[in-house]
Tab-separated table of C-alpha atoms and ligand atoms in Angstrom:
chain	number	residue	atom	x	y	z
A	1	MET	CA	-6.002	42.631	50.312
A	2	GLY	CA	-3.915	39.719	48.702
A	3	LEU	CA	-6.753	37.092	49.110
A	4	ARG	CA	-6.162	34.491	46.666
A	5	PRO	CA	-8.671	34.604	43.616
A	6	VAL	CA	-9.246	30.968	44.017
A	7	LEU	CA	-10.468	31.092	47.341
A	8	LEU	CA	-12.434	34.044	46.916
A	9	ASN	CA	-14.197	32.750	43.993
A	10	ARG	CA	-14.857	29.670	45.884
A	11	ARG	CA	-16.325	31.727	48.736
A	12	VAL	CA	-18.270	34.009	46.742
A	13	ALA	CA	-19.789	30.735	44.627
A	14	GLY	CA	-20.817	29.254	47.760
A	15	MET	CA	-21.918	32.543	49.566
A	16	ALA	CA	-25.421	33.460	48.502
A	17	SER	CA	-27.312	30.419	49.793
A	18	THR	CA	-25.369	30.090	52.952
A	19	SER	CA	-25.849	33.834	53.685
A	20	LEU	CA	-29.330	33.393	53.041
A	21	ALA	CA	-29.983	30.576	55.258
A	22	LEU	CA	-27.994	32.189	57.953
A	23	ALA	CA	-29.640	35.424	57.840
A	24	LEU	CA	-33.063	33.407	57.879
A	25	GLY	CA	-31.880	31.616	61.028
A	26	VAL	CA	-30.543	34.496	62.788
A	27	ALA	CA	-33.860	36.512	61.874
A	28	THR	CA	-35.934	34.116	64.004
A	29	ILE	CA	-33.785	34.533	67.327
A	30	GLY	CA	-33.788	38.599	66.922
A	31	LEU	CA	-31.526	41.507	65.854
A	32	LEU	CA	-28.165	41.379	64.658
A	33	PRO	CA	-25.851	44.009	66.323
A	34	ALA	CA	-25.406	46.643	63.940
A	35	ALA	CA	-21.959	46.516	62.785
A	36	THR	CA	-20.212	49.547	62.203
A	37	THR	CA	-16.858	49.661	60.237
A	38	THR	CA	-14.618	52.566	59.145
A	39	ALA	CA	-12.834	49.522	57.053
A	40	ALA	CA	-12.135	50.459	53.490
A	41	PRO	CA	-14.285	48.786	50.905
A	42	SER	CA	-11.744	46.096	49.934
A	43	ALA	CA	-11.495	44.980	53.506
A	44	ALA	CA	-15.184	44.088	53.315
A	45	VAL	CA	-13.903	41.124	51.548
A	46	THR	CA	-12.635	39.279	54.586
A	47	ALA	CA	-12.837	36.284	56.754
A	48	ASP	CA	-16.278	35.564	57.776
A	49	GLU	CA	-17.869	33.627	60.344
A	50	VAL	CA	-21.413	32.147	60.763
A	51	CYS	CA	-23.375	31.200	63.960
A	52	ASP	CA	-25.439	28.189	63.995
A	53	ASP	CA	-28.160	28.752	66.935
A	54	GLN	CA	-28.754	25.136	67.212
A	55	THR	CA	-25.412	24.229	68.174
A	56	GLY	CA	-23.796	27.046	69.015
A	57	THR	CA	-21.341	26.529	66.239
A	58	LEU	CA	-19.092	29.055	65.134
A	59	ALA	CA	-17.151	28.920	61.781
A	60	ARG	CA	-14.336	30.798	60.357
A	61	ALA	CA	-13.747	31.427	56.600
A	62	LYS	CA	-11.862	33.333	54.053
A	63	GLY	CA	-13.233	35.602	51.544
A	64	GLY	CA	-16.780	36.808	51.178
A	65	GLY	CA	-18.944	38.480	53.651
A	66	ALA	CA	-19.285	41.939	53.656
A	67	ALA	CA	-18.285	43.556	57.138
A	68	THR	CA	-21.455	45.444	57.260
A	69	HIS	CA	-23.718	42.411	56.690
A	70	ASP	CA	-21.998	39.870	59.127
A	71	PRO	CA	-24.376	37.192	60.451
A	72	ASN	CA	-21.769	35.447	61.938
A	73	GLN	CA	-21.657	37.248	65.214
A	74	LEU	CA	-23.364	36.258	68.124
A	75	THR	CA	-26.346	38.288	68.898
A	76	ILE	CA	-26.168	40.394	72.098
A	77	ALA	CA	-29.197	38.223	73.560
A	78	GLN	CA	-27.160	35.126	72.743
A	79	VAL	CA	-23.897	36.622	74.526
A	80	HIS	CA	-26.081	37.493	77.432
A	81	GLN	CA	-27.426	34.070	77.998
A	82	ARG	CA	-24.340	32.158	77.508
A	83	GLU	CA	-22.708	34.868	80.158
A	84	ALA	CA	-25.529	34.192	82.566
A	85	GLU	CA	-25.023	30.803	82.595
A	86	PHE	CA	-21.501	30.824	82.840
A	87	ALA	CA	-21.726	33.207	85.924
A	88	ASP	CA	-23.999	30.639	87.312
A	89	ILE	CA	-22.010	27.630	86.934
A	90	LEU	CA	-18.734	29.296	88.372
A	91	GLN	CA	-20.930	30.401	91.281
A	92	GLU	CA	-21.917	26.701	91.922
A	93	ARG	CA	-18.454	25.711	91.469
A	94	ALA	CA	-17.218	28.162	93.985
A	95	LYS	CA	-19.751	27.115	96.800
A	96	ARG	CA	-18.846	23.556	95.981
A	97	VAL	CA	-15.199	23.432	96.212
A	98	GLY	CA	-15.101	26.191	98.848
A	99	GLN	CA	-13.178	28.766	96.898
A	100	ARG	CA	-13.597	31.615	94.628
A	101	MET	CA	-12.821	30.381	91.202
A	102	LEU	CA	-13.569	33.655	89.333
A	103	ASN	CA	-10.464	35.858	88.293
A	104	THR	CA	-8.417	32.484	88.774
A	105	GLN	CA	-4.841	33.319	87.319
A	106	ALA	CA	-3.385	30.864	84.942
A	107	ALA	CA	0.249	31.680	84.785
A	108	VAL	CA	1.367	28.129	83.672
A	109	ALA	CA	-0.037	24.739	81.947
A	110	THR	CA	-1.893	23.048	84.281
A	111	VAL	CA	-4.418	21.156	82.146
A	112	THR	CA	-3.021	18.780	79.452
A	113	ILE	CA	-5.865	18.204	76.961
A	114	PRO	CA	-6.073	15.030	74.861
A	115	VAL	CA	-6.575	15.597	71.292
A	116	VAL	CA	-8.013	13.076	69.240
A	117	VAL	CA	-7.749	13.802	65.173
A	118	HIS	CA	-10.089	12.809	62.589
A	119	VAL	CA	-9.036	12.950	59.239
A	120	ILE	CA	-11.897	12.561	56.860
A	121	ARG	CA	-10.804	11.799	53.376
A	122	ARG	CA	-12.408	11.080	50.284
A	123	ASP	CA	-9.645	8.473	49.122
A	124	THR	CA	-5.920	7.744	50.112
A	125	THR	CA	-4.258	10.579	48.119
A	126	ARG	CA	-3.212	14.002	49.611
A	127	ALA	CA	-5.693	15.829	47.238
A	128	GLY	CA	-8.246	13.610	48.503
A	129	GLY	CA	-7.628	14.829	52.185
A	130	ASN	CA	-4.962	12.356	53.293
A	131	ILE	CA	-2.640	14.759	54.773
A	132	PRO	CA	0.335	13.141	56.344
A	133	ASP	CA	1.082	12.475	60.341
A	134	SER	CA	3.757	15.043	60.344
A	135	MET	CA	1.081	18.102	59.597
A	136	ILE	CA	-1.155	16.993	62.337
A	137	GLN	CA	2.032	16.711	64.838
A	138	SER	CA	2.878	20.209	63.588
A	139	GLN	CA	-0.506	21.629	64.638
A	140	ILE	CA	-0.375	19.977	67.949
A	141	SER	CA	3.343	21.818	68.227
A	142	VAL	CA	1.488	24.998	67.241
A	143	LEU	CA	-1.354	24.613	69.577
A	144	ASN	CA	1.451	24.057	72.553
A	145	GLN	CA	3.565	27.187	71.699
A	146	SER	CA	0.493	29.346	71.181
A	147	PHE	CA	-1.393	28.430	74.343
A	148	SER	CA	2.038	28.562	76.336
A	149	GLY	CA	2.690	32.116	75.254
A	150	ALA	CA	5.755	30.957	73.593
A	151	THR	CA	4.823	33.135	70.090
A	152	GLY	CA	4.631	36.573	72.163
A	153	GLY	CA	1.396	36.155	74.007
A	154	ALA	CA	0.137	35.515	77.641
A	155	ALA	CA	0.642	32.053	79.090
A	156	THR	CA	-2.497	30.030	79.316
A	157	ALA	CA	-3.326	26.870	81.692
A	158	PHE	CA	-3.406	24.613	78.437
A	159	ALA	CA	-0.885	21.965	76.852
A	160	PHE	CA	-2.207	19.709	74.056
A	161	GLN	CA	-1.364	15.816	73.798
A	162	LEU	CA	-2.000	13.946	70.573
A	163	GLN	CA	-3.688	10.930	71.599
A	164	SER	CA	-4.584	9.230	68.297
A	165	ILE	CA	-5.047	9.721	64.487
A	166	ASN	CA	-8.354	8.310	63.249
A	167	ARG	CA	-8.469	8.160	59.370
A	168	VAL	CA	-11.791	8.108	57.838
A	169	THR	CA	-12.488	7.267	54.120
A	170	ASN	CA	-16.225	8.733	53.461
A	171	SER	CA	-17.008	10.699	50.403
A	172	SER	CA	-20.191	11.607	51.874
A	173	TRP	CA	-18.421	13.630	54.526
A	174	TYR	CA	-16.249	15.046	52.225
A	175	PRO	CA	-16.100	18.121	52.066
A	176	ILE	CA	-17.925	18.522	55.679
A	177	ARG	CA	-20.588	20.943	55.364
A	178	GLN	CA	-21.356	23.109	58.417
A	179	GLY	CA	-24.688	22.443	59.947
A	180	SER	CA	-25.464	19.305	57.812
A	181	THR	CA	-27.005	16.004	58.691
A	182	ALA	CA	-23.738	14.598	57.502
A	183	GLU	CA	-21.857	16.540	59.936
A	184	ARG	CA	-23.975	15.221	62.786
A	185	GLN	CA	-23.865	11.624	61.332
A	186	MET	CA	-19.974	12.157	61.256
A	187	LYS	CA	-19.693	13.525	64.694
A	188	THR	CA	-22.264	10.825	66.292
A	189	GLN	CA	-19.955	7.974	64.740
A	190	LEU	CA	-16.660	9.392	65.470
A	191	ARG	CA	-16.571	11.351	68.439
A	192	GLN	CA	-14.439	9.964	71.297
A	193	GLY	CA	-13.918	10.670	75.087
A	194	THR	CA	-15.664	13.019	77.530
A	195	LYS	CA	-16.015	16.969	77.630
A	196	SER	CA	-12.369	17.163	78.382
A	197	THR	CA	-11.185	15.705	75.237
A	198	LEU	CA	-10.627	17.608	71.977
A	199	ASN	CA	-12.030	16.023	68.940
A	200	VAL	CA	-10.532	17.771	65.981
A	201	TYR	CA	-12.279	16.859	62.423
A	202	LEU	CA	-10.143	17.834	59.347
A	203	GLY	CA	-11.237	17.872	55.824
A	204	ALA	CA	-12.433	19.867	53.140
A	205	LEU	CA	-14.818	22.305	54.110
A	206	SER	CA	-17.862	23.586	52.253
A	207	ASN	CA	-18.202	27.363	51.306
A	208	GLY	CA	-14.413	28.549	51.794
A	209	LEU	CA	-14.660	27.997	55.490
A	210	LEU	CA	-11.474	27.736	57.304
A	211	GLY	CA	-13.140	26.150	60.466
A	212	TRP	CA	-15.811	26.003	63.061
A	213	ALA	CA	-16.022	25.279	66.771
A	214	THR	CA	-18.533	24.812	69.394
A	215	PHE	CA	-18.565	26.509	72.559
A	216	PRO	CA	-18.632	24.724	75.883
A	217	GLN	CA	-22.055	23.426	77.307
A	218	ARG	CA	-23.338	22.396	80.560
A	219	SER	CA	-23.959	18.663	78.985
A	220	LEU	CA	-21.729	16.913	76.525
A	221	ASN	CA	-23.268	17.408	73.159
A	222	VAL	CA	-22.277	15.083	70.339
A	223	MET	CA	-21.433	18.032	68.233
A	224	ASP	CA	-18.828	19.086	70.521
A	225	GLY	CA	-15.708	19.808	68.888
A	226	VAL	CA	-13.466	21.571	66.286
A	227	VAL	CA	-13.677	21.231	62.650
A	228	VAL	CA	-10.454	22.597	60.606
A	229	LEU	CA	-9.352	22.970	57.074
A	230	SER	CA	-7.019	20.400	56.809
A	231	GLU	CA	-5.017	22.473	54.494
A	232	SER	CA	-4.578	25.100	56.996
A	233	LEU	CA	-2.285	23.230	59.031
A	234	PRO	CA	1.298	24.136	58.736
A	235	GLY	CA	2.536	23.395	55.563
A	236	GLY	CA	-0.693	22.939	54.033
A	237	THR	CA	-1.775	24.831	50.873
A	238	ALA	CA	-4.158	27.513	52.070
A	239	THR	CA	-2.215	30.632	51.414
A	240	ASN	CA	-2.038	33.216	54.116
A	241	TYR	CA	-3.791	30.549	56.496
A	242	ASN	CA	-1.240	27.709	56.536
A	243	GLN	CA	0.392	28.258	59.628
A	244	GLY	CA	-1.972	26.385	61.853
A	245	ASP	CA	-3.615	29.510	63.486
A	246	THR	CA	-7.002	28.501	62.535
A	247	GLY	CA	-6.701	25.333	64.602
A	248	THR	CA	-5.615	27.826	67.447
A	249	HIS	CA	-8.691	30.254	66.783
A	250	GLU	CA	-10.961	27.360	66.839
A	251	VAL	CA	-9.857	25.797	70.078
A	252	GLY	CA	-9.975	29.362	71.511
A	253	HIS	CA	-13.775	29.004	70.819
A	254	TRP	CA	-13.865	25.602	72.159
A	255	LEU	CA	-12.677	27.094	75.440
A	256	ASN	CA	-14.987	29.575	75.661
A	257	LEU	CA	-13.562	32.746	73.974
A	258	TYR	CA	-15.531	35.048	71.471
A	259	HIS	CA	-14.199	36.997	69.028
A	260	THR	CA	-12.262	40.084	69.638
A	261	PHE	CA	-14.633	42.177	67.309
A	262	GLN	CA	-17.872	40.499	69.261
A	263	GLY	CA	-20.377	43.229	69.957
A	264	GLY	CA	-18.438	45.974	68.118
A	265	CYS	CA	-17.255	49.187	69.813
A	266	SER	CA	-20.160	49.284	72.324
A	267	GLY	CA	-21.146	47.080	75.458
A	268	SER	CA	-18.641	44.504	76.975
A	269	GLY	CA	-17.691	43.155	73.471
A	270	ASP	CA	-15.772	39.748	73.965
A	271	GLN	CA	-16.355	40.145	77.720
A	272	VAL	CA	-12.219	40.207	78.201
A	273	ALA	CA	-11.095	43.372	79.642
A	274	ASP	CA	-7.683	43.597	78.143
A	275	THR	CA	-8.811	43.067	74.351
A	276	PRO	CA	-9.632	46.476	72.803
A	277	ALA	CA	-12.716	46.844	71.293
A	278	GLU	CA	-12.858	46.270	67.550
A	279	ALA	CA	-15.886	47.084	65.407
A	280	SER	CA	-15.349	44.727	62.653
A	281	PRO	CA	-13.268	41.805	61.874
A	282	ALA	CA	-9.612	42.515	60.878
A	283	SER	CA	-8.394	41.301	57.376
A	284	GLY	CA	-4.681	40.716	56.213
A	285	CYS	CA	-2.480	42.476	58.527
A	286	PRO	CA	-3.589	46.222	58.934
A	287	THR	CA	-0.874	47.839	61.467
A	288	GLY	CA	-2.458	50.697	63.242
A	289	ARG	CA	-6.103	49.572	62.570
A	290	ASP	CA	-8.194	51.428	65.039
A	291	THR	CA	-11.899	51.193	64.550
A	292	CYS	CA	-13.254	52.078	67.984
A	293	SER	CA	-13.108	55.702	69.828
A	294	SER	CA	-12.412	53.929	73.017
A	295	SER	CA	-8.723	53.405	73.963
A	296	GLY	CA	-6.479	50.837	72.175
A	297	LEU	CA	-5.721	49.640	68.819
A	298	ASP	CA	-7.810	47.226	67.194
A	299	PRO	CA	-6.188	43.749	68.454
A	300	ILE	CA	-5.122	42.265	64.988
A	301	THR	CA	-2.397	40.204	66.407
A	302	ASN	CA	-4.934	38.374	68.665
A	303	PHE	CA	-5.540	34.679	67.845
A	304	MET	CA	-9.100	35.594	67.954
A	305	ASP	CA	-9.415	38.226	65.164
A	306	TYR	CA	-9.261	37.162	61.717
A	307	SER	CA	-6.013	38.382	60.433
A	308	TYR	CA	-3.337	36.316	58.479
A	309	ASP	CA	-1.780	33.481	60.292
A	310	SER	CA	1.660	35.418	59.909
A	311	CYS	CA	-0.149	38.555	61.840
A	312	MET	CA	-1.810	36.734	64.952
A	313	TYR	CA	0.452	35.690	67.823
A	314	GLN	CA	-1.271	36.095	71.215
A	315	PHE	CA	-3.823	35.608	73.627
A	316	THR	CA	-4.108	38.068	76.578
A	317	SER	CA	-3.771	37.124	80.283
A	318	GLY	CA	-7.448	38.251	80.025
A	319	GLN	CA	-8.724	35.662	77.553
A	320	ALA	CA	-6.257	33.144	79.399
A	321	THR	CA	-8.352	33.558	82.767
A	322	ARG	CA	-11.636	33.433	80.759
A	323	MET	CA	-10.412	29.909	79.441
A	324	ILE	CA	-9.374	28.040	82.783
A	325	ASN	CA	-12.439	29.398	84.426
A	326	ALA	CA	-14.559	27.924	81.685
A	327	TRP	CA	-12.742	25.048	81.629
A	328	ASN	CA	-13.313	24.515	85.362
A	329	ALA	CA	-16.935	25.289	84.859
A	330	TYR	CA	-17.559	23.004	81.890
A	331	ARG	CA	-14.876	20.835	80.741
A	332	ALA	CA	-12.973	19.882	83.943
A	333	ALA	CA	-13.587	16.319	85.056
B	1	ZN	ZN1	-14.072	32.283	65.075
């Protein structure tokens, strides 16, 4: 499917221990939804995502991970638990503010999110992770275009404003290792602002990952934020994934979106009605892909799938509604 061998190798080399650890972690809390797929064998080497139950963290990666053994999806039980809490908070808020917050339509930008960017670097060279300000500014532009609907999707309520760039030289945080003690130390020392502040950590990432994110939680958790491969920013070196859509995808999680393939073909999937069900992550840009018998082709152009950056360009209005409801429930001041 055109994945760069170097990236594939990097992912495969790091997969064994990661998969084992994750499989063990997931096994302690129950079943994995049985992923069914009609994808060709070559598509089994695809982007991959992991779930850390401790922090609710999601990670996006390229390469590795067979689609039939995907430890990255949330379990059905995890989704049910999160959705029950989400509904409770919305109801509480509706009572408090005296208006119905469910199904709020978000047609225009009404929330400008302050963004603090932490550049984690080994040294002051580009190879050491010291990307220029221009790439970060381009990433902010990509977020604004993606979330405004300017790239062809639904307009969401959100705009983004760069507040500061914090450059940190620390070889023990480079690469950033998902779920590590070092990651927690890094975030404990660096995170700024409130629940409504988007903290973005940029750097080299372990195991070929493109990024990961935390879902919103009732109380501010120091782990809150998104981690993004610095070379996935616009102008970066991550071939097929260097137009800034990893940033958009991870911020989608930060605003409470699941993957379009969450839950596969059955059940309520990603909890969004206007994203057709999808059995497994898409890889590359497979036009006409249709992995579920329910209506609608797979939403391969959605930011919450795993397609190439050149392939994904939209959120749906259902996702926009879910995000503003989640903002009001979890992150609004
Ligand atoms: Zn994801």
